[in-house]
């Protein structure tokens, strides 16, 4: 895989000096065209063998281009905040916005490759991480991003010679980091892992470019020309980027019977009984979230439902039982300008809680397959692929220990009309009703079909949907609290059983004590 990068490519000094002015001018032109067009971001990943010129290439790009329009991030070992979240979280946070060039010096590939080289993860785990990376890059590309990945290469002998030369010169000695020589000793393992990594992640939408790092002139011109060519090709398109969707088609039921139509929306519950059970469930929830084993998990609650179905009231009954220092309610509305300049899931990744924390989403990423689908704010290929991207997002949350629960609060059209009218007639509730709420009633059947498709495609064992009959607010609130408590208790019990090996001294299954 690296043979062609080991044959000694070079550019003589005069040729380099002759080509450089035109290259720099052209790069600036396409950078400003990128800013002006502003409909896609560019992400460059810089990796390779230590001593192969990665740092020099990074510095030259910042010198040749307008640094005000570049977002450069160098990644080291994850800090405590990052370790408390899914491993891709810190990379999501640093993605460049549309119209900008982002450079990752080291990236998620470094995490995966060196964990494998240092035997902190197995080969199977390494492959799973690479599969996650491919899905991530595919999502970025489908969202319009231009992705280029550079691997700067040297042979083992060339690396040794380069490191010795840098150390010998007092002016460059500082460029040899404490990890460079240990990595030299691991050259064979690094090369083997890199070959495997590049083979599995070299795609049409996120290609790897392998560069001979021995000659600086050749290396620098290659980086500049590859970037220039890719940007020109993308900018010269006379049509917008068309995302590809490989999602299976939606097949409606022949008898037109829908899941939501099977719910018994009217459930009886007296207020006195409700208040007694509410206090009991809130106390149970408080104890569960303060349990020591909860520190190894996080809680992600998603609230969706018909307008006026009682999402806000249900959320308040949950937060009343939680430590205010450990939860956050995230109200979701139309994306801001900043959010529209990023991949659509970016604004939700920002709010992923760390272990021991709780995030409550008052509406969520499911807007992509609900309001954006029904109202035509997203093209069909975009909302169709969102089912897959949502499942992948929630899978990453669950794999990191998150307990993900999603609630759809359902009310009848008649009950919704009563609540709308009551809101309009009550002064301190008028802010809860908008013209958009009335308009949405006209699309009731469209939303109902979208909800049923959403549940069919995104209700999983790791992140299940709970359908809540919400004509009676008291019943709905208790059902939600009970579901949260049951899920927490089950996960914390399983956590102890797994830790203890599932058996006690006499060989019988443990019954974990959560008191």
Short mmCIF file of C-alpha atoms in Angstrom, two decimals:
data_model
loop_
_atom_site.label_atom_id
_atom_site.label_comp_id
_atom_site.label_asym_id
_atom_site.label_seq_id
_atom_site.Cartn_x
_atom_site.Cartn_y
_atom_site.Cartn_z
CA UNK A 1 0.00 0.00 0.00
CA UNK A 2 2.88 2.37 0.72
CA UNK A 3 5.29 1.14 -1.96
CA UNK A 4 4.83 4.14 -4.28
CA UNK A 5 5.50 6.50 -1.37
CA UNK A 6 8.89 4.87 -0.75
CA UNK A 7 10.59 5.39 -4.12
CA UNK A 8 12.08 8.80 -3.39
CA UNK A 9 9.77 11.35 -5.02
CA UNK A 10 11.34 14.80 -5.22
CA UNK A 11 10.98 18.28 -6.72
CA UNK A 12 14.10 20.35 -7.33
CA UNK A 13 14.43 23.74 -5.69
CA UNK A 14 14.04 25.81 -8.86
CA UNK A 15 10.90 23.97 -9.97
CA UNK A 16 9.42 24.37 -6.51
CA UNK A 17 10.09 28.11 -6.42
CA UNK A 18 8.62 28.52 -9.89
CA UNK A 19 5.41 26.64 -9.09
CA UNK A 20 4.76 28.12 -5.64
CA UNK A 21 3.45 31.65 -6.43
CA UNK A 22 0.72 30.44 -8.81
CA UNK A 23 -0.28 27.66 -6.41
CA UNK A 24 -0.61 30.04 -3.46
CA UNK A 25 -2.62 32.53 -5.49
CA UNK A 26 -4.95 29.80 -6.74
CA UNK A 27 -5.43 28.39 -3.24
CA UNK A 28 -6.42 31.80 -1.90
CA UNK A 29 -8.87 32.24 -4.77
CA UNK A 30 -10.66 28.96 -4.08
CA UNK A 31 -10.63 29.64 -0.35
CA UNK A 32 -12.47 32.92 -0.89
CA UNK A 33 -14.80 31.22 -3.38
CA UNK A 34 -15.55 28.64 -0.69
CA UNK A 35 -16.36 31.42 1.77
CA UNK A 36 -18.57 33.23 -0.73
CA UNK A 37 -20.46 30.14 -1.81
CA UNK A 38 -20.78 29.01 1.78
CA UNK A 39 -22.79 25.86 1.17
CA UNK A 40 -20.28 23.19 2.23
CA UNK A 41 -17.33 22.80 4.65
CA UNK A 42 -13.90 21.29 3.97
CA UNK A 43 -12.30 18.91 6.45
CA UNK A 44 -8.62 17.96 6.16
CA UNK A 45 -7.15 15.21 8.33
CA UNK A 46 -3.37 15.11 8.75
CA UNK A 47 -1.75 11.83 9.82
CA UNK A 48 1.39 9.87 9.14
CA UNK A 49 4.74 8.68 10.38
CA UNK A 50 6.50 10.90 12.94
CA UNK A 51 9.11 13.00 11.18
CA UNK A 52 7.39 12.84 7.78
CA UNK A 53 6.55 16.53 7.72
CA UNK A 54 3.01 16.65 9.07
CA UNK A 55 3.68 19.71 11.21
CA UNK A 56 5.47 21.55 8.42
CA UNK A 57 2.57 20.90 6.05
CA UNK A 58 0.09 22.18 8.61
CA UNK A 59 2.10 25.36 9.15
CA UNK A 60 2.43 25.95 5.41
CA UNK A 61 -1.31 25.64 4.85
CA UNK A 62 -1.89 28.27 7.52
CA UNK A 63 0.76 30.44 5.84
CA UNK A 64 -0.49 30.01 2.28
CA UNK A 65 -4.18 30.45 3.07
CA UNK A 66 -6.09 33.14 4.92
CA UNK A 67 -5.84 31.95 8.55
CA UNK A 68 -9.02 33.83 9.47
CA UNK A 69 -10.97 31.28 7.44
CA UNK A 70 -9.21 28.19 8.80
CA UNK A 71 -10.14 26.30 11.96
CA UNK A 72 -7.15 24.21 13.05
CA UNK A 73 -7.47 21.72 15.90
CA UNK A 74 -4.66 19.52 17.23
CA UNK A 75 -5.92 16.54 19.23
CA UNK A 76 -4.04 14.92 22.07
CA UNK A 77 -5.24 12.40 24.62
CA UNK A 78 -8.90 12.94 25.63
CA UNK A 79 -9.49 14.83 28.86
CA UNK A 80 -11.92 13.82 31.62
CA UNK A 81 -14.79 15.67 29.94
CA UNK A 82 -14.27 13.75 26.70
CA UNK A 83 -13.77 10.39 28.43
CA UNK A 84 -17.17 10.78 30.09
CA UNK A 85 -18.86 10.83 26.66
CA UNK A 86 -18.87 8.81 23.43
CA UNK A 87 -15.40 8.83 21.89
CA UNK A 88 -16.50 10.75 18.78
CA UNK A 89 -18.04 13.57 20.84
CA UNK A 90 -14.93 15.77 20.89
CA UNK A 91 -14.57 15.58 17.11
CA UNK A 92 -18.20 16.51 16.50
CA UNK A 93 -17.68 19.65 18.57
CA UNK A 94 -14.80 20.85 16.39
CA UNK A 95 -16.27 20.34 12.91
CA UNK A 96 -15.82 23.34 10.59
CA UNK A 97 -18.90 25.26 9.54
CA UNK A 98 -19.99 25.70 5.95
CA UNK A 99 -17.73 28.00 3.97
CA UNK A 100 -14.73 27.21 6.17
CA UNK A 101 -11.72 24.94 6.03
CA UNK A 102 -11.11 22.77 9.09
CA UNK A 103 -7.82 20.96 9.72
CA UNK A 104 -7.60 18.12 12.25
CA UNK A 105 -3.99 17.43 13.24
CA UNK A 106 -4.48 13.96 14.55
CA UNK A 107 -8.07 12.80 14.83
CA UNK A 108 -10.32 9.88 15.55
CA UNK A 109 -7.94 7.78 13.44
CA UNK A 110 -5.15 8.42 15.95
CA UNK A 111 -7.36 7.21 18.80
CA UNK A 112 -8.25 3.99 17.04
CA UNK A 113 -4.84 3.21 15.54
CA UNK A 114 -2.71 3.82 18.63
CA UNK A 115 -5.16 2.04 20.92
CA UNK A 116 -4.71 -0.95 18.63
CA UNK A 117 -0.93 -0.57 18.33
CA UNK A 118 -0.57 -0.30 22.11
CA UNK A 119 -2.89 -3.31 22.55
CA UNK A 120 -5.44 -1.38 24.56
CA UNK A 121 -8.15 -2.70 22.24
CA UNK A 122 -8.58 -5.93 20.29
CA UNK A 123 -8.53 -6.31 16.51
CA UNK A 124 -12.32 -6.70 16.52
CA UNK A 125 -12.71 -3.51 18.55
CA UNK A 126 -10.38 -1.70 16.15
CA UNK A 127 -12.52 -2.82 13.21
CA UNK A 128 -15.69 -1.68 14.96
CA UNK A 129 -14.19 1.75 15.50
CA UNK A 130 -13.17 1.96 11.85
CA UNK A 131 -16.72 1.03 10.89
CA UNK A 132 -18.01 3.86 13.09
CA UNK A 133 -15.59 6.23 11.37
CA UNK A 134 -16.81 5.19 7.92
CA UNK A 135 -20.41 5.85 8.97
CA UNK A 136 -19.43 9.21 10.45
CA UNK A 137 -17.58 10.34 7.33
CA UNK A 138 -20.38 9.11 5.12
CA UNK A 139 -22.85 11.18 7.11
CA UNK A 140 -20.64 14.27 6.79
CA UNK A 141 -20.27 13.70 3.05
CA UNK A 142 -24.00 13.20 2.62
CA UNK A 143 -24.47 16.48 4.42
CA UNK A 144 -22.19 18.14 1.85
CA UNK A 145 -18.73 18.12 3.44
CA UNK A 146 -15.59 17.77 1.31
CA UNK A 147 -13.23 15.43 3.18
CA UNK A 148 -9.54 14.84 2.39
CA UNK A 149 -7.25 12.64 4.46
CA UNK A 150 -3.44 12.82 4.16
CA UNK A 151 -0.99 10.13 5.26
CA UNK A 152 2.62 11.39 5.28
CA UNK A 153 4.93 8.43 4.88
CA UNK A 154 8.55 7.46 5.53
CA UNK A 155 10.35 4.13 5.63
CA UNK A 156 11.77 3.04 8.97
CA UNK A 157 15.28 3.93 7.88
CA UNK A 158 14.15 7.32 6.62
CA UNK A 159 12.35 8.03 9.88
CA UNK A 160 15.44 7.17 11.93
CA UNK A 161 17.61 9.40 9.78
CA UNK A 162 15.11 12.28 9.98
CA UNK A 163 14.76 12.11 13.77
CA UNK A 164 18.55 11.99 14.27
CA UNK A 165 19.04 14.98 11.97
CA UNK A 166 16.43 16.99 13.83
CA UNK A 167 17.96 16.12 17.21
CA UNK A 168 21.48 16.97 16.06
CA UNK A 169 20.58 20.55 15.11
CA UNK A 170 19.96 22.72 18.22
CA UNK A 171 17.56 24.82 16.17
CA UNK A 172 15.29 21.85 15.41
CA UNK A 173 15.87 19.63 18.45
CA UNK A 174 12.60 20.79 19.99
CA UNK A 175 10.65 19.28 17.10
CA UNK A 176 11.39 15.74 18.29
CA UNK A 177 8.65 14.99 20.81
CA UNK A 178 8.90 12.47 23.68
CA UNK A 179 6.71 10.05 21.70
CA UNK A 180 8.70 10.10 18.45
CA UNK A 181 11.37 7.54 19.35
CA UNK A 182 8.93 5.14 21.06
CA UNK A 183 6.84 5.33 17.88
CA UNK A 184 9.96 4.58 15.86
CA UNK A 185 10.39 1.38 17.88
CA UNK A 186 6.76 0.55 17.03
CA UNK A 187 7.21 1.32 13.32
CA UNK A 188 6.23 -2.16 12.15
CA UNK A 189 3.05 -2.24 14.22
CA UNK A 190 2.13 1.31 13.24
CA UNK A 191 2.65 0.60 9.55
CA UNK A 192 0.61 -2.60 9.70
CA UNK A 193 -2.27 -0.92 11.55
CA UNK A 194 -2.16 2.08 9.22
CA UNK A 195 -2.37 -0.18 6.15
CA UNK A 196 -5.39 -1.93 7.60
CA UNK A 197 -6.99 1.35 8.64
CA UNK A 198 -6.51 3.02 5.26
CA UNK A 199 -7.74 -0.03 3.38
CA UNK A 200 -11.01 -0.11 5.31
CA UNK A 201 -11.64 3.65 5.30
CA UNK A 202 -10.45 4.77 1.87
CA UNK A 203 -13.73 5.76 0.21
CA UNK A 204 -14.85 7.88 -2.72
CA UNK A 205 -16.42 10.42 -0.36
CA UNK A 206 -13.47 10.53 2.09
CA UNK A 207 -10.31 9.45 0.25
CA UNK A 208 -6.85 8.92 1.66
CA UNK A 209 -3.89 10.55 -0.12
CA UNK A 210 -0.54 8.95 0.67
CA UNK A 211 2.40 11.33 0.31
CA UNK A 212 6.11 10.59 0.27
CA UNK A 213 7.38 12.72 3.15
CA UNK A 214 11.09 12.48 2.39
CA UNK A 215 11.39 15.57 0.15
CA UNK A 216 9.81 18.74 1.55
CA UNK A 217 9.32 20.36 -1.86
CA UNK A 218 7.46 17.36 -3.25
CA UNK A 219 5.45 16.95 -0.07
CA UNK A 220 4.33 20.57 0.11
CA UNK A 221 3.39 20.92 -3.55
CA UNK A 222 1.46 17.65 -3.45
CA UNK A 223 -0.66 18.78 -0.50
CA UNK A 224 -1.36 22.12 -2.12
CA UNK A 225 -2.22 20.66 -5.53
CA UNK A 226 -4.49 17.95 -4.11
CA UNK A 227 -6.39 20.51 -2.05
CA UNK A 228 -6.64 22.93 -4.96
CA UNK A 229 -7.88 20.27 -7.39
CA UNK A 230 -10.52 18.93 -4.98
CA UNK A 231 -11.84 22.41 -4.15
CA UNK A 232 -11.95 23.51 -7.78
CA UNK A 233 -13.82 20.39 -8.80
CA UNK A 234 -16.37 20.88 -6.06
CA UNK A 235 -16.81 24.63 -6.61
CA UNK A 236 -17.25 24.23 -10.35
CA UNK A 237 -20.35 22.11 -10.00
CA UNK A 238 -23.36 23.83 -11.51
CA UNK A 239 -25.77 22.06 -9.18
CA UNK A 240 -26.02 21.63 -5.40
CA UNK A 241 -24.64 18.57 -3.71
CA UNK A 242 -27.17 15.73 -3.88
CA UNK A 243 -27.05 13.46 -0.86
CA UNK A 244 -27.39 9.76 -1.51
CA UNK A 245 -29.93 7.69 0.40
CA UNK A 246 -29.67 3.92 0.60
CA UNK A 247 -32.61 3.62 2.98
CA UNK A 248 -35.18 0.93 2.34
CA UNK A 249 -38.47 2.28 0.96
CA UNK A 250 -41.39 2.83 3.30
CA UNK A 251 -44.19 0.37 2.60
CA UNK A 252 -47.58 1.49 3.99
CA UNK A 253 -49.89 -1.18 5.47
CA UNK A 254 -52.45 -2.51 3.00
CA UNK A 255 -55.31 -2.05 5.46
CA UNK A 256 -54.17 1.49 6.41
CA UNK A 257 -54.16 0.54 10.10
CA UNK A 258 -51.58 2.59 12.00
CA UNK A 259 -49.89 1.99 15.34
CA UNK A 260 -51.14 5.21 16.94
CA UNK A 261 -54.72 4.23 16.19
CA UNK A 262 -54.42 1.25 18.56
CA UNK A 263 -53.86 3.43 21.64
CA UNK A 264 -56.61 3.90 24.22
CA UNK A 265 -56.02 7.60 24.76
CA UNK A 266 -58.54 8.07 27.59
CA UNK A 267 -57.16 6.60 30.82
CA UNK A 268 -58.79 7.20 34.19
CA UNK A 269 -56.82 8.40 37.19
CA UNK A 270 -58.08 10.52 40.09
CA UNK A 271 -56.02 13.50 41.20
CA UNK A 272 -55.65 12.25 44.79
CA UNK A 273 -54.30 8.91 43.59
CA UNK A 274 -52.03 10.74 41.16
CA UNK A 275 -50.47 12.92 43.88
CA UNK A 276 -49.73 9.93 46.12
CA UNK A 277 -48.10 7.95 43.32
CA UNK A 278 -46.26 11.02 42.00
CA UNK A 279 -44.48 11.52 45.31
CA UNK A 280 -43.53 7.86 45.49
CA UNK A 281 -42.14 7.75 41.94
CA UNK A 282 -40.24 11.01 42.30
CA UNK A 283 -38.58 9.71 45.45
CA UNK A 284 -37.68 6.50 43.65
CA UNK A 285 -36.19 8.44 40.72
CA UNK A 286 -34.15 10.64 43.04
CA UNK A 287 -32.63 7.65 44.80
CA UNK A 288 -31.81 5.90 41.54
CA UNK A 289 -29.99 8.92 40.07
CA UNK A 290 -28.01 9.33 43.30
CA UNK A 291 -26.99 5.67 43.38
CA UNK A 292 -23.19 5.16 43.06
CA UNK A 293 -23.59 2.93 40.00
CA UNK A 294 -25.42 5.68 38.12
CA UNK A 295 -22.05 7.49 37.94
CA UNK A 296 -21.08 4.95 35.26
CA UNK A 297 -24.08 5.87 33.13
CA UNK A 298 -25.90 8.89 31.79
CA UNK A 299 -29.61 9.43 31.16
CA UNK A 300 -30.96 10.78 27.87
CA UNK A 301 -34.70 11.45 27.74
CA UNK A 302 -36.43 12.47 24.52
CA UNK A 303 -39.89 14.04 24.53
CA UNK A 304 -41.93 14.25 21.36
CA UNK A 305 -45.68 14.38 20.87
CA UNK A 306 -48.67 16.19 19.54
CA UNK A 307 -48.82 19.92 20.24
CA UNK A 308 -50.34 20.52 23.72
CA UNK A 309 -49.87 16.86 24.67
CA UNK A 310 -48.20 17.79 27.98
CA UNK A 311 -44.48 17.41 27.27
CA UNK A 312 -43.52 20.40 29.40
CA UNK A 313 -45.58 19.27 32.39
CA UNK A 314 -44.13 15.77 32.22
CA UNK A 315 -40.59 17.13 32.04
CA UNK A 316 -41.18 19.31 35.11
CA UNK A 317 -42.34 16.31 37.14
CA UNK A 318 -39.06 14.61 36.30
CA UNK A 319 -36.80 17.56 37.01
CA UNK A 320 -38.48 18.13 40.39
CA UNK A 321 -36.91 14.83 41.46
CA UNK A 322 -33.39 15.52 40.12
CA UNK A 323 -30.33 17.33 41.47
CA UNK A 324 -30.33 20.64 39.56
CA UNK A 325 -26.54 20.43 39.23
CA UNK A 326 -26.72 17.16 37.28
CA UNK A 327 -29.35 17.68 34.60
CA UNK A 328 -30.06 19.95 31.69
CA UNK A 329 -33.28 20.53 29.78
CA UNK A 330 -32.61 21.21 26.09
CA UNK A 331 -35.54 22.94 24.34
CA UNK A 332 -35.28 22.36 20.60
CA UNK A 333 -36.67 24.82 18.07
CA UNK A 334 -35.79 25.70 14.49
CA UNK A 335 -31.99 25.63 13.97
CA UNK A 336 -30.08 28.89 14.31
CA UNK A 337 -27.75 30.27 11.65
CA UNK A 338 -24.80 28.74 13.50
CA UNK A 339 -26.52 25.35 13.61
CA UNK A 340 -27.53 25.43 9.95
CA UNK A 341 -23.85 25.85 9.05
CA UNK A 342 -23.08 22.44 10.60
CA UNK A 343 -24.17 18.83 9.97
CA UNK A 344 -27.73 18.48 11.20
CA UNK A 345 -26.89 16.27 14.21
CA UNK A 346 -24.15 18.63 15.43
CA UNK A 347 -26.47 20.70 17.57
CA UNK A 348 -27.55 17.58 19.47
CA UNK A 349 -24.08 16.14 19.96
CA UNK A 350 -23.19 19.39 21.76
CA UNK A 351 -25.62 18.51 24.53
CA UNK A 352 -24.66 14.86 25.10
CA UNK A 353 -24.36 14.47 28.89
CA UNK A 354 -21.33 13.08 30.65
CA UNK A 355 -21.53 10.07 32.91
CA UNK A 356 -23.62 10.77 35.98
CA UNK A 357 -25.55 13.47 34.11
CA UNK A 358 -28.99 13.75 32.54
CA UNK A 359 -30.08 15.51 29.35
CA UNK A 360 -33.80 16.02 28.70
CA UNK A 361 -34.70 17.00 25.14
CA UNK A 362 -37.96 18.90 24.73
CA UNK A 363 -38.30 17.92 21.08
CA UNK A 364 -35.20 16.51 19.49
CA UNK A 365 -33.36 15.14 16.46
CA UNK A 366 -36.63 13.48 15.48
CA UNK A 367 -37.75 16.76 13.99
CA UNK A 368 -35.79 15.63 10.94
CA UNK A 369 -38.28 12.82 10.24
CA UNK A 370 -41.35 14.65 11.57
CA UNK A 371 -41.74 18.38 10.93
CA UNK A 372 -38.94 18.58 8.35
CA UNK A 373 -40.46 15.66 6.47
CA UNK A 374 -44.08 16.77 6.67
CA UNK A 375 -43.46 20.46 5.97
CA UNK A 376 -40.90 19.81 3.23
CA UNK A 377 -37.99 21.49 5.04
CA UNK A 378 -35.78 18.48 4.23
CA UNK A 379 -35.56 16.68 0.90
CA UNK A 380 -36.74 13.07 0.90
CA UNK A 381 -33.21 11.59 0.58
CA UNK A 382 -32.17 13.65 3.63
CA UNK A 383 -34.97 12.60 5.96
CA UNK A 384 -34.90 9.02 4.68
CA UNK A 385 -31.21 8.59 5.56
CA UNK A 386 -31.87 10.27 8.92
CA UNK A 387 -33.42 7.06 10.28
CA UNK A 388 -30.08 5.29 9.88
CA UNK A 389 -28.10 8.26 11.20
CA UNK A 390 -30.36 8.56 14.25
CA UNK A 391 -30.02 4.87 15.07
CA UNK A 392 -26.24 5.18 14.76
CA UNK A 393 -26.20 8.25 17.02
CA UNK A 394 -28.29 6.55 19.69
CA UNK A 395 -26.21 3.38 19.40
CA UNK A 396 -23.08 5.38 20.20
CA UNK A 397 -24.81 6.93 23.22
CA UNK A 398 -25.91 3.52 24.50
CA UNK A 399 -22.50 1.94 23.91
CA UNK A 400 -21.00 4.64 26.14
CA UNK A 401 -23.37 3.75 28.98
CA UNK A 402 -26.26 6.12 28.27
CA UNK A 403 -29.77 5.01 29.16
CA UNK A 404 -31.79 6.36 26.23
CA UNK A 405 -35.57 6.59 26.59
CA UNK A 406 -37.94 8.22 24.10
CA UNK A 407 -41.54 9.21 24.73
CA UNK A 408 -44.29 10.00 22.25
CA UNK A 409 -47.19 11.74 24.01
CA UNK A 410 -50.38 11.13 22.06
CA UNK A 411 -53.68 12.96 22.42
CA UNK A 412 -56.84 13.00 20.31
CA UNK A 413 -57.76 15.82 17.97
CA UNK A 414 -60.72 16.73 20.18
CA UNK A 415 -58.55 16.88 23.29
CA UNK A 416 -56.00 19.01 21.48
CA UNK A 417 -58.70 21.47 20.40
CA UNK A 418 -59.89 21.82 24.02
CA UNK A 419 -56.35 22.53 25.21
CA UNK A 420 -55.71 25.04 22.44
CA UNK A 421 -58.86 26.93 23.32
CA UNK A 422 -58.01 26.86 27.03
CA UNK A 423 -54.58 28.29 26.32
CA UNK A 424 -56.00 31.14 24.29
CA UNK A 425 -58.47 31.99 27.06
CA UNK A 426 -55.90 31.91 29.88
CA UNK A 427 -53.64 34.95 29.99
CA UNK A 428 -50.58 33.28 31.48
CA UNK A 429 -50.82 30.37 29.03
CA UNK A 430 -51.15 32.31 25.79
CA UNK A 431 -47.43 32.02 25.09
CA UNK A 432 -47.96 28.27 24.67
CA UNK A 433 -50.15 28.62 21.57
CA UNK A 434 -48.96 29.90 18.18
CA UNK A 435 -50.32 30.18 14.66
CA UNK A 436 -48.06 27.28 13.74
CA UNK A 437 -49.86 25.04 16.25
CA UNK A 438 -53.16 25.72 14.50
CA UNK A 439 -51.61 25.08 11.08
CA UNK A 440 -50.21 21.75 12.24
CA UNK A 441 -53.72 20.50 12.94
CA UNK A 442 -54.38 20.66 9.20
CA UNK A 443 -51.60 18.09 8.67
CA UNK A 444 -52.76 15.74 11.42
CA UNK A 445 -52.88 12.62 9.24
CA UNK A 446 -49.50 13.40 7.65
CA UNK A 447 -47.90 13.69 11.07
CA UNK A 448 -49.58 10.49 12.22
CA UNK A 449 -48.05 8.53 9.32
CA UNK A 450 -44.65 10.14 9.94
CA UNK A 451 -44.78 9.21 13.64
CA UNK A 452 -45.62 5.58 12.88
CA UNK A 453 -42.76 5.34 10.36
CA UNK A 454 -40.43 6.93 12.91
CA UNK A 455 -41.32 4.44 15.61
CA UNK A 456 -41.07 1.45 13.26
CA UNK A 457 -37.57 2.47 12.12
CA UNK A 458 -36.01 3.84 15.31
CA UNK A 459 -37.48 1.95 18.27
CA UNK A 460 -34.66 -0.37 19.34
CA UNK A 461 -33.78 -2.37 22.44
CA UNK A 462 -31.03 0.16 23.17
CA UNK A 463 -33.26 3.23 22.66
CA UNK A 464 -36.93 2.22 22.82
CA UNK A 465 -39.97 4.40 22.16
CA UNK A 466 -42.71 4.48 24.80
CA UNK A 467 -46.14 5.51 23.54
CA UNK A 468 -47.94 7.52 26.20
CA UNK A 469 -51.73 7.87 26.24
CA UNK A 470 -51.88 11.53 27.24
CA UNK A 471 -55.53 12.65 27.18
CA UNK A 472 -55.27 12.36 30.97
CA UNK A 473 -52.17 14.35 31.99
CA UNK A 474 -51.97 12.65 35.38
CA UNK A 475 -51.83 9.20 33.81
CA UNK A 476 -49.23 10.33 31.26
CA UNK A 477 -46.90 11.82 33.86
CA UNK A 478 -46.95 8.71 36.01
CA UNK A 479 -46.43 6.36 33.07
CA UNK A 480 -43.36 8.34 32.03
CA UNK A 481 -41.91 8.45 35.55
CA UNK A 482 -42.53 4.75 36.04
CA UNK A 483 -40.88 3.92 32.71
CA UNK A 484 -37.79 5.97 33.60
CA UNK A 485 -37.49 4.39 37.05
CA UNK A 486 -37.94 0.85 35.72
CA UNK A 487 -35.30 1.40 33.04
CA UNK A 488 -32.81 2.88 35.51
CA UNK A 489 -33.35 0.10 38.01
CA UNK A 490 -32.95 -2.60 35.37
CA UNK A 491 -29.72 -1.09 34.05
CA UNK A 492 -28.19 -0.58 37.49
CA UNK A 493 -29.08 -4.14 38.51
CA UNK A 494 -27.55 -5.51 35.31
CA UNK A 495 -24.45 -3.44 35.94
CA UNK A 496 -23.89 -5.04 39.32
CA UNK A 497 -24.63 -8.53 38.03
CA UNK A 498 -22.11 -8.08 35.22
CA UNK A 499 -19.50 -6.73 37.62
CA UNK A 500 -19.97 -9.69 40.00
CA UNK A 501 -19.99 -12.23 37.18
CA UNK A 502 -23.72 -12.87 37.67
CA UNK A 503 -23.26 -15.38 40.51
CA UNK A 504 -22.72 -15.46 44.24
CA UNK A 505 -20.83 -17.92 46.36
CA UNK A 506 -23.40 -20.71 46.13
CA UNK A 507 -23.66 -20.45 42.32
CA UNK A 508 -27.12 -18.86 42.32
CA UNK A 509 -27.94 -15.72 40.38
CA UNK A 510 -27.49 -12.53 42.37
CA UNK A 511 -30.36 -10.23 43.25
CA UNK A 512 -28.58 -6.83 43.28
CA UNK A 513 -29.38 -4.58 46.20
CA UNK A 514 -30.17 -1.02 45.10
CA UNK A 515 -30.99 0.30 48.57
#
